[in-house]
Coordinates of C-alpha atoms and ligand atoms in Angstrom, one line a residue:
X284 CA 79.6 130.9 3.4
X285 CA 83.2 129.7 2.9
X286 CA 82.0 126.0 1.5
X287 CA 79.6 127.9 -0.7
X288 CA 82.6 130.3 -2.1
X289 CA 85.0 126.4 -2.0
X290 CA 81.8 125.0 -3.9
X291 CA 81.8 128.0 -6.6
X292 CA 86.2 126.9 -7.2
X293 CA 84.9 123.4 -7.6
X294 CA 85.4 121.7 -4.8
X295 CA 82.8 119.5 -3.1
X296 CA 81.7 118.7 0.0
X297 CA 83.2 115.9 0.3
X298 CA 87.0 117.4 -0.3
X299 CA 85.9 120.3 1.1
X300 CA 85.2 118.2 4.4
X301 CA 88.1 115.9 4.1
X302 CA 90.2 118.9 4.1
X303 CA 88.9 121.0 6.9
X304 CA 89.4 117.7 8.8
X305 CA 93.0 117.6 8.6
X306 CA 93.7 120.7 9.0
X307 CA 92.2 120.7 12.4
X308 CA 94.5 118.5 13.2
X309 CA 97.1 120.4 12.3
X310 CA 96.5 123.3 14.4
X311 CA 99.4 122.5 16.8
X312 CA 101.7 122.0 14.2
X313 CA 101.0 125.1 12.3
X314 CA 101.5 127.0 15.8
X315 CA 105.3 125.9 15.5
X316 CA 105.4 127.6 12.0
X317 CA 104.0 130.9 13.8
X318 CA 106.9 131.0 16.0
X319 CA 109.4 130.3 13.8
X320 CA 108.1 133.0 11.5
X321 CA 108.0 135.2 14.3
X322 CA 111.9 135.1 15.8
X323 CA 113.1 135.0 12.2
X324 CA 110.8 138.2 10.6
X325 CA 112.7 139.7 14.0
X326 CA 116.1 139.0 12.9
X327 CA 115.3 140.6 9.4
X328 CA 113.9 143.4 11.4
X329 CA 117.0 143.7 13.1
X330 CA 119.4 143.6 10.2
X331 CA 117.9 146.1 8.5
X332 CA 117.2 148.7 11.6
X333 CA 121.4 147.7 12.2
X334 CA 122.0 148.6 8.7
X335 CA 119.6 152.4 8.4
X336 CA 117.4 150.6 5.6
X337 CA 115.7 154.4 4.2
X338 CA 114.0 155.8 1.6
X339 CA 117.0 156.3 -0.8
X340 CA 117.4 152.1 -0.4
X341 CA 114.7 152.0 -3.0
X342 CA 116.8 154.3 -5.5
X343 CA 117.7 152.7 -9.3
X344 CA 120.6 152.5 -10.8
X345 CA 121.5 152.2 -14.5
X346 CA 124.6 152.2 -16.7
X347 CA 127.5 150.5 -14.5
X348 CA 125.6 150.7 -11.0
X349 CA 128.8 152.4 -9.1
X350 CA 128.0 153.3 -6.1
X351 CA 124.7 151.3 -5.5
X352 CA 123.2 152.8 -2.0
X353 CA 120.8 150.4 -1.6
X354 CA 122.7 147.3 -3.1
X355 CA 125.0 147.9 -1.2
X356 CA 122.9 148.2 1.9
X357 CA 121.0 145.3 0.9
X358 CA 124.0 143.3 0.8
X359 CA 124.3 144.1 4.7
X360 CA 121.4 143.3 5.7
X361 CA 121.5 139.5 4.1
X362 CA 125.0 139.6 5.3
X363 CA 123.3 140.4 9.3
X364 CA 120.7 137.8 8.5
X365 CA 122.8 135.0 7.4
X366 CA 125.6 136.1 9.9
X367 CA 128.3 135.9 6.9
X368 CA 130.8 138.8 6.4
X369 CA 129.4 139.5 3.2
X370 CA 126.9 138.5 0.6
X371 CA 126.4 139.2 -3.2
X372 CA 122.8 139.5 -3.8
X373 CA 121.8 140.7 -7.2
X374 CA 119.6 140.7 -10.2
X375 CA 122.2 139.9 -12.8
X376 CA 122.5 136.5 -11.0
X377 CA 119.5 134.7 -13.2
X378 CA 118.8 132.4 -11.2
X379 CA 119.6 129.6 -8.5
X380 CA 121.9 127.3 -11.2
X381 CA 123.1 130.4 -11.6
X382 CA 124.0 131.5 -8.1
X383 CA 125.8 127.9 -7.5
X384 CA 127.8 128.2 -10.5
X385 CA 129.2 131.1 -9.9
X386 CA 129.8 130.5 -6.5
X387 CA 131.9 127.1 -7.8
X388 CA 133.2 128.6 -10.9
X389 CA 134.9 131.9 -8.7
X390 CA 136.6 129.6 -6.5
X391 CA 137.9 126.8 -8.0
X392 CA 141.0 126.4 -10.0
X393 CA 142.2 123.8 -12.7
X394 CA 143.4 120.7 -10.8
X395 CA 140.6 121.5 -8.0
X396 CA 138.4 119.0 -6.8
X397 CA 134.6 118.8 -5.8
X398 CA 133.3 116.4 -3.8
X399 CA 129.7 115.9 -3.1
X400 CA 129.9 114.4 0.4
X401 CA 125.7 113.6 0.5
X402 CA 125.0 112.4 -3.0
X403 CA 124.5 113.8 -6.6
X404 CA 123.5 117.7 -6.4
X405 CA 120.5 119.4 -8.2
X406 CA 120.1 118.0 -11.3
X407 CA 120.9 121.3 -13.3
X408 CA 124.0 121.4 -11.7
X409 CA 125.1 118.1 -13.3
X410 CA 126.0 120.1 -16.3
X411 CA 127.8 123.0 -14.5
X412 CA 130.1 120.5 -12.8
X413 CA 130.2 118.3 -16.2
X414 CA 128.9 115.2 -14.7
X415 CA 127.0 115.0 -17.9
X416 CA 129.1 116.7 -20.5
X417 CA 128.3 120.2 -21.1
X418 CA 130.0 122.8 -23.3
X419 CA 131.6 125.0 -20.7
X420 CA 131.7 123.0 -17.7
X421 CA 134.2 123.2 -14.8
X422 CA 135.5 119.4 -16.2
X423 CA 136.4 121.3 -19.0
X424 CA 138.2 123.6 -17.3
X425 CA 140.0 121.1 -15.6
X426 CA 137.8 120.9 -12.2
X427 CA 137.3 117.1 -11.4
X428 CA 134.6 116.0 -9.2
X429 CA 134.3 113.2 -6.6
X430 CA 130.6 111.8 -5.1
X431 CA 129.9 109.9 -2.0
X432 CA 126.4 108.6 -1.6
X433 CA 124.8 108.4 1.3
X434 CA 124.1 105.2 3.1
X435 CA 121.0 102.9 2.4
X436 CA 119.6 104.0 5.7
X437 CA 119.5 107.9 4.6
X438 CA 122.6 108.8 6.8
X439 CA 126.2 110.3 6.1
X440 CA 129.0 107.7 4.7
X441 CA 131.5 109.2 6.9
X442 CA 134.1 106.3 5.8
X443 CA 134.1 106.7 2.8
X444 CA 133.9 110.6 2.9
X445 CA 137.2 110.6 4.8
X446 CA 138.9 108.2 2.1
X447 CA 137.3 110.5 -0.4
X448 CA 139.0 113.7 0.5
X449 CA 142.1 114.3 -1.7
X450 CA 145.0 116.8 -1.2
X451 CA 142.8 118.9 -3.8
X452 CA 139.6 118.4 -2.7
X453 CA 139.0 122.1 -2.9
X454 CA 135.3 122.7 -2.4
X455 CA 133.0 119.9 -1.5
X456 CA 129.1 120.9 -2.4
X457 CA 126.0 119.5 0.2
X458 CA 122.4 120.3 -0.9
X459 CA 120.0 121.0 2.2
X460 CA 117.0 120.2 0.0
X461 CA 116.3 117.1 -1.3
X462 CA 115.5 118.4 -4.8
X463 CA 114.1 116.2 -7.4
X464 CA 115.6 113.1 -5.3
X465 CA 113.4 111.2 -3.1
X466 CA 115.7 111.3 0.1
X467 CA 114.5 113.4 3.2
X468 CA 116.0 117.0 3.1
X469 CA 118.7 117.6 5.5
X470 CA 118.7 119.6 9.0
X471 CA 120.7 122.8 9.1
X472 CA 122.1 120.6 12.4
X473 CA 123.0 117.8 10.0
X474 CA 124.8 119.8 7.6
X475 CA 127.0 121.0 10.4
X476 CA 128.0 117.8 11.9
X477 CA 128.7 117.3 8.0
X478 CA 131.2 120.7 7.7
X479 CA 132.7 120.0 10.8
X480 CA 134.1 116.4 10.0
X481 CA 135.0 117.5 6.7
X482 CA 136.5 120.8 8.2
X483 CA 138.7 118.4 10.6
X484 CA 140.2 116.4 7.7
X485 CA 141.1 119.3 6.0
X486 CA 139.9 122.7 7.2
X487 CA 140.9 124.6 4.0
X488 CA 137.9 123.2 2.1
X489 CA 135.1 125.5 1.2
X490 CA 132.4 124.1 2.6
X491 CA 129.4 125.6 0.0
X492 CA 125.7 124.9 0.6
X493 CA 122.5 124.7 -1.7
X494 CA 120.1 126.3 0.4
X495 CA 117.5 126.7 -2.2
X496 CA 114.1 126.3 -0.6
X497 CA 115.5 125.8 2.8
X498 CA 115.7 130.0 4.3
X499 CA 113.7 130.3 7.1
X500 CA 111.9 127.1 7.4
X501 CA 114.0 126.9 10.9
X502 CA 115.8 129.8 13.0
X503 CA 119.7 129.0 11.9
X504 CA 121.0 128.7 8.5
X505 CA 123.6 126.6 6.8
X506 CA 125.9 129.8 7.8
X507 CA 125.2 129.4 11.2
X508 CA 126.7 125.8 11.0
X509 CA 130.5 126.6 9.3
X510 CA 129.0 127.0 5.1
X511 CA 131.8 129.4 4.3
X512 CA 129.2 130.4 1.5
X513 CA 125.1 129.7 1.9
X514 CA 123.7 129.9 -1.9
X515 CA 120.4 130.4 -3.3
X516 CA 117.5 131.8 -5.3
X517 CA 115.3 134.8 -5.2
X518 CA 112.2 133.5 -6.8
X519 CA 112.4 131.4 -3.9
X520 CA 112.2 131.8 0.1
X521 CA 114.4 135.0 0.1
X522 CA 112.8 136.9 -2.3
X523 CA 109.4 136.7 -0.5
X524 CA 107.5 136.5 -4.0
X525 CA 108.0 139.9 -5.0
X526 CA 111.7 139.4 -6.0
X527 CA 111.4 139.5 -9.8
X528 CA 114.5 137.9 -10.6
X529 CA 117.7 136.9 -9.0
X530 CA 120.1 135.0 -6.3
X531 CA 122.7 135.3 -3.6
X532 CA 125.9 133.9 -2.2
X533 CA 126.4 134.7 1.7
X534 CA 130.0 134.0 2.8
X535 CA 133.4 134.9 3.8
X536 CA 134.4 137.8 2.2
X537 CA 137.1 136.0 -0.1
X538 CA 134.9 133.2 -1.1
X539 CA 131.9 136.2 -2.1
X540 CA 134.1 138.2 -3.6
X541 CA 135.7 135.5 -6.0
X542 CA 131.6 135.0 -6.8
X543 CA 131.7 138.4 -7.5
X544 CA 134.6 138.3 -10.0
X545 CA 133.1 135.9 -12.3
X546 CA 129.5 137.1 -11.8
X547 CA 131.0 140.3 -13.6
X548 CA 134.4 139.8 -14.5
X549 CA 138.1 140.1 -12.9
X550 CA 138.9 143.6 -11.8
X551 CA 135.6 144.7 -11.4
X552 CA 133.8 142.1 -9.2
X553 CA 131.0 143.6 -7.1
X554 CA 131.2 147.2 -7.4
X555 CA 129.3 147.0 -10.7
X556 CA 125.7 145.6 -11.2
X557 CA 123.1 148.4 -12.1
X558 CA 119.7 147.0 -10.1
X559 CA 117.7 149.3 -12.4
X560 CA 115.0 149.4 -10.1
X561 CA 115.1 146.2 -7.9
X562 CA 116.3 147.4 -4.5
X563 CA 112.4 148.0 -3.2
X564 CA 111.2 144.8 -4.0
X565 CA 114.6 142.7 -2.8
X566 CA 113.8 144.5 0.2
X567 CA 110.1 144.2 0.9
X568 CA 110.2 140.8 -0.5
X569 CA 112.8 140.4 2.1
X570 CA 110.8 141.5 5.0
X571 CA 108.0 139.7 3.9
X572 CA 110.5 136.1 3.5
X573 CA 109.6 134.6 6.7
X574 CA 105.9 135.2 6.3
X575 CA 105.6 133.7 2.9
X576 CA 108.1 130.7 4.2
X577 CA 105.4 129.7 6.4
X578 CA 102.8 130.0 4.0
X579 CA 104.4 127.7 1.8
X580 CA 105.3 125.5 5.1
X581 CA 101.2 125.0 6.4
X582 CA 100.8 124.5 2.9
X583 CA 103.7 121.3 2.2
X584 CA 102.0 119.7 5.4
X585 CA 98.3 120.2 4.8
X586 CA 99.8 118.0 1.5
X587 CA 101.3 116.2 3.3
X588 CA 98.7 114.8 5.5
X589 CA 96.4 115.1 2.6
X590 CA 97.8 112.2 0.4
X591 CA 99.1 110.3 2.8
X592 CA 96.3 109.4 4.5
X593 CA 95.1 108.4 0.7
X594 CA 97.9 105.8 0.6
X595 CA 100.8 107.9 -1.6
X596 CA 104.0 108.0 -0.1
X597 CA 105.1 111.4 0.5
X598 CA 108.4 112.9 1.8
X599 CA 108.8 113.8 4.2
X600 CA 105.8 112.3 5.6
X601 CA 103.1 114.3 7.6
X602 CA 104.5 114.6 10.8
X603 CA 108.3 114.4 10.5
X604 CA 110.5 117.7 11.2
X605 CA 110.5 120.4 7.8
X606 CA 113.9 121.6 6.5
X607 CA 112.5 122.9 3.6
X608 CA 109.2 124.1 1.7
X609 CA 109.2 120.9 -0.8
X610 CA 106.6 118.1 -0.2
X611 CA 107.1 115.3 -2.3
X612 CA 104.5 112.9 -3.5
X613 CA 105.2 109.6 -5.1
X614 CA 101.9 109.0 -7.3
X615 CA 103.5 105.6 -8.7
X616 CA 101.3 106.6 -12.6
X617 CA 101.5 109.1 -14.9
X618 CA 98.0 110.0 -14.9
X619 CA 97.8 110.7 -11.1
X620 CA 101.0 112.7 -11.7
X621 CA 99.4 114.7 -14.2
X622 CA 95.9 115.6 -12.8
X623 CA 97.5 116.4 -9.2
X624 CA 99.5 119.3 -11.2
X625 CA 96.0 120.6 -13.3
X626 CA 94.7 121.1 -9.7
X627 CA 97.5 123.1 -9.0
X628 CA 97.6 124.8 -12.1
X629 CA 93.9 125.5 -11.6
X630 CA 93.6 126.6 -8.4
X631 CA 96.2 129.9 -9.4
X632 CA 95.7 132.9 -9.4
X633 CA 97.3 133.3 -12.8
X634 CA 97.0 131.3 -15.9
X635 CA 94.4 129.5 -13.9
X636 CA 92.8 128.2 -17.6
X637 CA 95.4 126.5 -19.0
X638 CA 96.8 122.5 -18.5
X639 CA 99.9 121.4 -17.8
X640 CA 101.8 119.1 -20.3
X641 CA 105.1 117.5 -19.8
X642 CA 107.9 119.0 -21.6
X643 CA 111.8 118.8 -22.2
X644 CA 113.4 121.6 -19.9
X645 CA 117.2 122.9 -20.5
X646 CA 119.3 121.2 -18.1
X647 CA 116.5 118.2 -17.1
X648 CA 116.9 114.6 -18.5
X649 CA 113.6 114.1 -19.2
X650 CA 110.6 115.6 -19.8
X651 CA 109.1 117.5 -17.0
X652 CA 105.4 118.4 -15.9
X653 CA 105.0 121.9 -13.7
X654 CA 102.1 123.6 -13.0
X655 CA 102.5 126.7 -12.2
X656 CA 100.4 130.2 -12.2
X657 CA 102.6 132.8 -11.2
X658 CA 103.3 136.7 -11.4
X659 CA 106.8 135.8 -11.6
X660 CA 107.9 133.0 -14.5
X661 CA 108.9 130.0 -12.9
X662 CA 108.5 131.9 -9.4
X663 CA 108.5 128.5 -7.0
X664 CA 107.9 130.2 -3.9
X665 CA 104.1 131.1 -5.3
X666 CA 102.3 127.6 -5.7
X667 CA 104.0 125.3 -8.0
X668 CA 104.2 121.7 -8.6
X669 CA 106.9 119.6 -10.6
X670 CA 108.7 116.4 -11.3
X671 CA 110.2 114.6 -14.2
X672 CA 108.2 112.0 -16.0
X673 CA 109.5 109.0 -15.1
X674 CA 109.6 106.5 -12.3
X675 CA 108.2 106.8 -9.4
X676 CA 106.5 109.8 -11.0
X677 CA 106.9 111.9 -7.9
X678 CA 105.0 115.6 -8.0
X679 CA 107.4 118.0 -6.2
X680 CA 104.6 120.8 -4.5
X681 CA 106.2 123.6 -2.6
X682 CA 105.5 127.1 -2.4
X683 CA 102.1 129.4 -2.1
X684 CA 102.5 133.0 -0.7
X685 CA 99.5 132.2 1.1
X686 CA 98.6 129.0 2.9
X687 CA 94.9 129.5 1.6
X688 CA 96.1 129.5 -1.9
X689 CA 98.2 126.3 -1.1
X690 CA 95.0 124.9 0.9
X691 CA 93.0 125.6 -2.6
X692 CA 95.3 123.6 -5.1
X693 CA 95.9 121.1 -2.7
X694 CA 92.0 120.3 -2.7
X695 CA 91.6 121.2 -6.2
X696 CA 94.4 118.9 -7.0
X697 CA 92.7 116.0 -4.7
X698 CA 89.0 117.1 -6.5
X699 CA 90.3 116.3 -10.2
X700 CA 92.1 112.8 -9.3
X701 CA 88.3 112.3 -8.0
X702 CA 86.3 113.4 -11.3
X703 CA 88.6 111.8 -13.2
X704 CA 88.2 108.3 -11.3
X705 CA 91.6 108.0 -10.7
X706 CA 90.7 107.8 -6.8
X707 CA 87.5 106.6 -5.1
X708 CA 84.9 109.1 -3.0
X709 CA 85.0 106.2 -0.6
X710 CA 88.9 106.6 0.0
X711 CA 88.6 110.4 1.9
X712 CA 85.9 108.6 4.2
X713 CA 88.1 105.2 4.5
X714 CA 90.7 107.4 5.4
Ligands
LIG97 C1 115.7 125.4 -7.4 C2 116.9 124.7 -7.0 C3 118.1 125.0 -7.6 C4 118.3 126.1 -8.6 O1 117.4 126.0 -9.6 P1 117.0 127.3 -10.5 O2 115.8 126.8 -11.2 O3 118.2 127.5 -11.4 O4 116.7 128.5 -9.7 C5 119.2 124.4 -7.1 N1 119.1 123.5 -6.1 C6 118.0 123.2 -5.5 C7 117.9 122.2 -4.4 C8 116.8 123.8 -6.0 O5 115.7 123.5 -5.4

């Protein structure tokens, strides 16, 4: 019955095969993800029985948003979680870009310095920091910035780190995930080592992390390490896909609350933010976070193991250690780019009718390709997949807030680089 209903979405019995295969194999693996889920949905449990999550949580505010109950207890609960002293979490932070540049704009100061100890950050970011000028920028506010890349082999350049930190390096940026970059993500463990040498050279830094991608694919977070804030998006992990909007800084108190006063403005800082009706989905999307998170997880390995057994290097590969929800895959030509992401886009639940075509994105460099049929715009936690047209042409899957959604447009996506000869029936069996 269930390759008859597979046969119906388009998917033969060959793919259909191929896949159920792997996954098989899998079975171990996937286990690991179970228990993962399992001690982290506890720890949300427990931060939000700590903190008396009730009924009038889910209560709106309008107008100014004084006096927030439930933002305010929500707050609490990602501050438990994250084991920070506080956290901002709201929906007037737009977005991820949005999250880290508030976070950097808050608390730095003309004459500051960033440093990015681990390589260029998120692409978006570039323009936020001015590394590409951008109207706005912390450069133009006087806010330089320093980058040491990491070694050929993948690891930290602590030499050059240390000879790179200035009597105003002030705030010194690492991104867990590897983003639209083709080096592995980093381990929450590796990003402390990381703090804690910077930390010893001069322990007034603020030590921010992009977690973006990376909450709850292991037990600890960056916060857990020394971040003194841990930043990311709610149409991500966090927001368990029913977050409609928004992001969140989880720090010291200082550091959040200097988010806070240039989220809203000086004076008023967090004690204004109406969530006009938000609070029940940040919560239940919340509680849901670790489930979906290893969704998307069985999903970036089933893709994983998928291509790479066809030949197409993927990152990381199919059995390494996951420190986030992003599986990249190098198809090396456009048009194997292309049809991998109408498989995605077909295989959604939303929009399921439509193809992707490349297209110039605010803040990208160059035209970018993203399939995606969400309930939420841009939501990347549901099934997505991305990259910029250009060399190496790398697809950037993540996300599905089931694994048997992710399972689909992973076969789907294999099924049209068949039909559309771009890949050979005898490759799944040579495989
Ligand atoms: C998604 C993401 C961001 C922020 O992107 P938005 O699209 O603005 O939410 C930043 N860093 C990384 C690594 C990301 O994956």
């Amino acid at each position: 019955m269930i390759k008859e209903i597979y046969q119906v979405l388009g998917i033969s019995a060959e793919v259909y095969a191929y896949g159920a295969a792997i996954e098989k194999e899998l079975s171990e693996r996937f286990l690991q993800f179970d228990r993962t889920a399992e001690y982290n949905q506890l720890k949300v449990l427990l931060a939000m029985q700590k903190n008396r999550v009730s009924e009038e949580c889910f209560g709106s505010s309008s107008g100014y948003g004084y006096n927030d109950y439930g933002r305010e207890t929500l707050e609490k609960v990602y501050a438990d979680t994250f084991h920070t002293e506080a956290c901002l979490v709201r929906p007037q932070i737009t977005c991820g870009t949005h999250a880290l540049a508030i976070a950097m704009f808050g608390n730095l100061r003309p004459g500051d310095e960033i440093l990015a100890p681990a390589g260029k950050p998120y692409d978006t970011l570039e323009e936020v920091i001015g590394i590409r000028p951008s109207a706005g920028s912390l450069a133009e506010y006087g806010v330089t910035y320093r980058q040491v890349d990491l070694l050929p082999d993948g690891s930290f350049d602590y030499e050059n780190i240390r000879k790179a930190i200035r009597p105003n390096t002030r705030l010194v940026e690492i991104q867990r995930s590897k983003g639209y970059q083709t080096r592995p993500s980093f381990s929450v463990a590796q990003i402390g080592e990381l703090i804690r040498f910077v930390k010893e050279i001069k322990p007034d830094v603020i030590c921010m992390v992009d977690n973006c991608y990376g909450e709850f694919v292991g037990t600890i977070e960056p916060s857990d390490v020394g971040a003194d804030m841990t930043v990311g998006s709610l149409i991500k992990n966090p927001g368990g896909g029913l977050a409609p909007i928004g992001g969140y800084i989880a720090g010291t108190k200082a550091c959040v609350e200097n988010a806070a006063h240039r989220m809203t403005c000086p004076g008023l800082g967090s004690e204004v933010g109406a969530t006009l009706g938000v609070n029940r989905s940040f919560f239940q999307g919340f509680f849901l976070a670790p489930m979906i998170t290893k969704g998307a997880l069985k999903g970036a390995v089933f893709a994983a193991n998928v291509f790479e057994r066809l030949g197409f290097p993927v990152i990381p590969n199919g059995k390494e250690q996951r420190n986030d929800i992003i599986q990249a895959i190098t198809f090396n030509e456009p048009a194997k780019m292309t049809a991998f992401c109408k498989g995605i886009q077909h295989a959604a639940p939303v929009d399921s009718y439509v193809d992707p075509e490349p297209w110039d994105m605010p803040g990208y460099d160059s035209p970018v390709i993203m399939a995606a049929g969400a309930f939420i715009q841009g939501s990347s936690i549901e099934l997505s997949a991305d990259g910029p047209m250009k060399p190496p042409y790398a697809a950037y899957f993540q996300g599905g807030l089931t694994y048997e959604h992710a399972k689909l447009g992973v076969l789907k996506a294999l099924q049209y680089m068949l039909d559309e000869n771009l890949l050979k029936a005898a490759d799944l069996l040579r495989s």
